[in-house]
PDB file of C-alpha atoms in Angstrom:
ATOM      1  CA  MET A  25       0.000   0.000   0.000  1.00 72.00           C
ATOM      2  CA  ARG A  26       2.873   2.340   0.738  1.00 79.00           C
ATOM      3  CA  ALA A  27       4.315   1.893  -2.774  1.00 76.00           C
ATOM      4  CA  TYR A  28       0.907   2.694  -4.271  1.00 80.00           C
ATOM      5  CA  LEU A  29       0.571   5.873  -2.224  1.00 85.00           C
ATOM      6  CA  ILE A  30       4.079   6.988  -3.170  1.00 85.00           C
ATOM      7  CA  SER A  31       3.339   6.351  -6.864  1.00 83.00           C
ATOM      8  CA  MET A  32       0.102   8.302  -6.673  1.00 86.00           C
ATOM      9  CA  GLY A  33       1.934  11.144  -4.932  1.00 90.00           C
ATOM     10  CA  ILE A  34       4.491  11.222  -7.736  1.00 89.00           C
ATOM     11  CA  ARG A  35       1.632  11.191 -10.253  1.00 89.00           C
ATOM     12  CA  THR A  36       0.007  14.186  -8.583  1.00 92.00           C
ATOM     13  CA  VAL A  37       3.325  16.056  -8.613  1.00 92.00           C
ATOM     14  CA  CYS A  38       3.683  15.205 -12.325  1.00 91.00           C
ATOM     15  CA  PHE A  39       0.284  16.710 -13.122  1.00 92.00           C
ATOM     16  CA  VAL A  40       1.048  19.915 -11.228  1.00 94.00           C
ATOM     17  CA  LEU A  41       4.528  20.095 -12.725  1.00 93.00           C
ATOM     18  CA  ALA A  42       3.193  19.569 -16.269  1.00 93.00           C
ATOM     19  CA  VAL A  43       0.749  22.455 -15.867  1.00 94.00           C
ATOM     20  CA  ALA A  44       3.415  24.680 -14.294  1.00 94.00           C
ATOM     21  CA  VAL A  45       5.988  23.910 -17.002  1.00 93.00           C
ATOM     22  CA  TYR A  46       3.452  24.645 -19.729  1.00 93.00           C
ATOM     23  CA  LEU A  47       2.017  27.834 -18.224  1.00 94.00           C
ATOM     24  CA  LEU A  48       5.155  29.369 -16.713  1.00 94.00           C
ATOM     25  CA  LEU A  49       7.970  28.190 -18.973  1.00 92.00           C
ATOM     26  CA  HIS A  50       5.987  27.608 -22.183  1.00 92.00           C
ATOM     27  CA  HIS A  51       7.838  24.342 -22.855  1.00 91.00           C
ATOM     28  CA  THR A  52       5.113  22.339 -24.533  1.00 93.00           C
ATOM     29  CA  TRP A  53       7.239  19.251 -25.192  1.00 94.00           C
ATOM     30  CA  ALA A  54       8.384  19.019 -21.564  1.00 93.00           C
ATOM     31  CA  ALA A  55       4.817  19.469 -20.310  1.00 94.00           C
ATOM     32  CA  VAL A  56       3.601  16.722 -22.664  1.00 94.00           C
ATOM     33  CA  ILE A  57       6.312  14.290 -21.485  1.00 94.00           C
ATOM     34  CA  ILE A  58       5.527  14.982 -17.834  1.00 93.00           C
ATOM     35  CA  GLY A  59       1.784  14.698 -18.583  1.00 93.00           C
ATOM     36  CA  ILE A  60       2.302  11.327 -20.274  1.00 94.00           C
ATOM     37  CA  ALA A  61       4.202  10.134 -17.205  1.00 91.00           C
ATOM     38  CA  ALA A  62       1.272  11.234 -15.030  1.00 91.00           C
ATOM     39  CA  VAL A  63      -1.190   9.342 -17.234  1.00 91.00           C
ATOM     40  CA  VAL A  64       0.883   6.132 -17.494  1.00 91.00           C
ATOM     41  CA  LEU A  65       1.968   5.962 -13.845  1.00 86.00           C
ATOM     42  CA  PRO A  66      -1.306   4.531 -12.371  1.00 84.00           C
ATOM     43  CA  TYR A  67      -0.957   1.214 -14.228  1.00 87.00           C
ATOM     44  CA  PRO A  68       2.414   0.161 -12.749  1.00 85.00           C
ATOM     45  CA  ALA A  69       1.339   1.554  -9.377  1.00 80.00           C
ATOM     46  CA  VAL A  70      -1.728  -0.710  -9.308  1.00 82.00           C
ATOM     47  CA  VAL A  71       0.260  -3.710 -10.554  1.00 84.00           C
ATOM     48  CA  LEU A  72       2.865  -3.182  -7.831  1.00 79.00           C
ATOM     49  CA  ALA A  73       0.208  -2.765  -5.148  1.00 77.00           C
ATOM     50  CA  ASN A  74      -1.630  -5.928  -6.246  1.00 80.00           C
ATOM     51  CA  ASN A  75       1.607  -7.895  -6.419  1.00 79.00           C
ATOM     52  CA  ALA A  76       2.574  -6.815  -2.902  1.00 69.00           C
ATOM     53  CA  SER A  77      -0.836  -7.759  -1.488  1.00 64.00           C
ATOM     54  CA  GLN A  78      -0.689 -11.207  -3.130  1.00 65.00           C
ATOM     55  CA  HIS A  79       2.598 -11.975  -1.406  1.00 60.00           C
ATOM     56  CA  ARG A  80       1.006 -11.262   1.967  1.00 59.00           C
ATOM     57  CA  SER A  81      -2.122 -13.314   1.270  1.00 54.00           C
ATOM     58  CA  HIS A  82      -0.276 -16.655   1.077  1.00 57.00           C
ATOM     59  CA  THR A  83      -0.695 -17.297   4.796  1.00 59.00           C
ATOM     60  CA  MET A  84      -2.810 -20.354   5.390  1.00 60.00           C
ATOM     61  CA  ILE A  85      -5.752 -20.224   7.763  1.00 66.00           C
ATOM     62  CA  GLU A  86      -6.778 -23.569   9.200  1.00 71.00           C
ATOM     63  CA  ALA A  87     -10.398 -24.449   8.551  1.00 70.00           C
ATOM     64  CA  PRO A  88     -12.556 -25.706  11.416  1.00 73.00           C
ATOM     65  CA  PRO A  89     -13.128 -29.479  11.490  1.00 75.00           C
ATOM     66  CA  ARG A  90     -16.051 -30.794   9.473  1.00 75.00           C
ATOM     67  CA  HIS A  91     -18.709 -32.853  11.216  1.00 74.00           C
ATOM     68  CA  GLU A  92     -19.882 -35.891   9.325  1.00 72.00           C
ATOM     69  CA  LEU A  93     -23.534 -36.813   9.158  1.00 67.00           C
ATOM     70  CA  THR A  94     -24.454 -40.182  10.559  1.00 68.00           C
ATOM     71  CA  THR A  95     -27.152 -42.553   9.361  1.00 68.00           C
ATOM     72  CA  GLY A  96     -29.121 -45.307  11.012  1.00 60.00           C
ATOM     73  CA  SER A  97     -30.197 -45.414  14.649  1.00 58.00           C
ATOM     74  CA  ALA A  98     -28.572 -42.083  15.487  1.00 55.00           C
ATOM     75  CA  MET A  99     -30.996 -40.419  13.110  1.00 55.00           C
ATOM     76  CA  ALA A 100     -34.154 -42.104  14.476  1.00 56.00           C
ATOM     77  CA  ALA A 101     -37.474 -40.336  14.074  1.00 57.00           C
ATOM     78  CA  PRO A 102     -39.047 -38.767  17.162  1.00 58.00           C
ATOM     79  CA  THR A 103     -41.426 -41.032  19.071  1.00 62.00           C
ATOM     80  CA  GLU A 104     -44.207 -38.437  19.424  1.00 64.00           C
ATOM     81  CA  PRO A 105     -45.297 -35.920  16.822  1.00 60.00           C
ATOM     82  CA  PRO A 106     -44.707 -32.326  17.883  1.00 60.00           C
ATOM     83  CA  SER A 107     -47.573 -30.561  19.601  1.00 63.00           C
ATOM     84  CA  SER A 108     -49.677 -28.205  17.497  1.00 64.00           C
ATOM     85  CA  ASP A 109     -50.186 -25.996  20.555  1.00 60.00           C
ATOM     86  CA  PRO A 110     -48.025 -22.867  20.064  1.00 62.00           C
ATOM     87  CA  THR A 111     -47.468 -22.513  23.835  1.00 64.00           C
ATOM     88  CA  GLY A 112     -45.890 -25.918  24.026  1.00 56.00           C
ATOM     89  CA  SER A 113     -48.029 -27.092  26.952  1.00 57.00           C
ATOM     90  CA  GLN A 114     -49.705 -30.485  26.720  1.00 57.00           C
ATOM     91  CA  ARG A 115     -53.344 -30.970  27.651  1.00 56.00           C
ATOM     92  CA  SER A 116     -54.432 -33.968  29.658  1.00 55.00           C
ATOM     93  CA  SER A 117     -57.744 -35.567  28.754  1.00 52.00           C
TER      94      SER A 117
END
């Protein structure tokens, strides 16, 4: 991230410098070269930033253990159907 911020800072300086060189010194060719540098600079800055973040993301995180489903008697159906009473109380008759 630091390399990206430095590159973007240099890009900003290039834009300001291109305008200053053109307006104050009237050197069109120098302003165009500096302006081209300001336009091209974001691509390598992003590539460098992505490359740096990929190197840090190679750390492995251990996954939690998986629980296996069982079949047979462990999965037996309930003996009584659930009560339709929303309060959960059972009536005696």
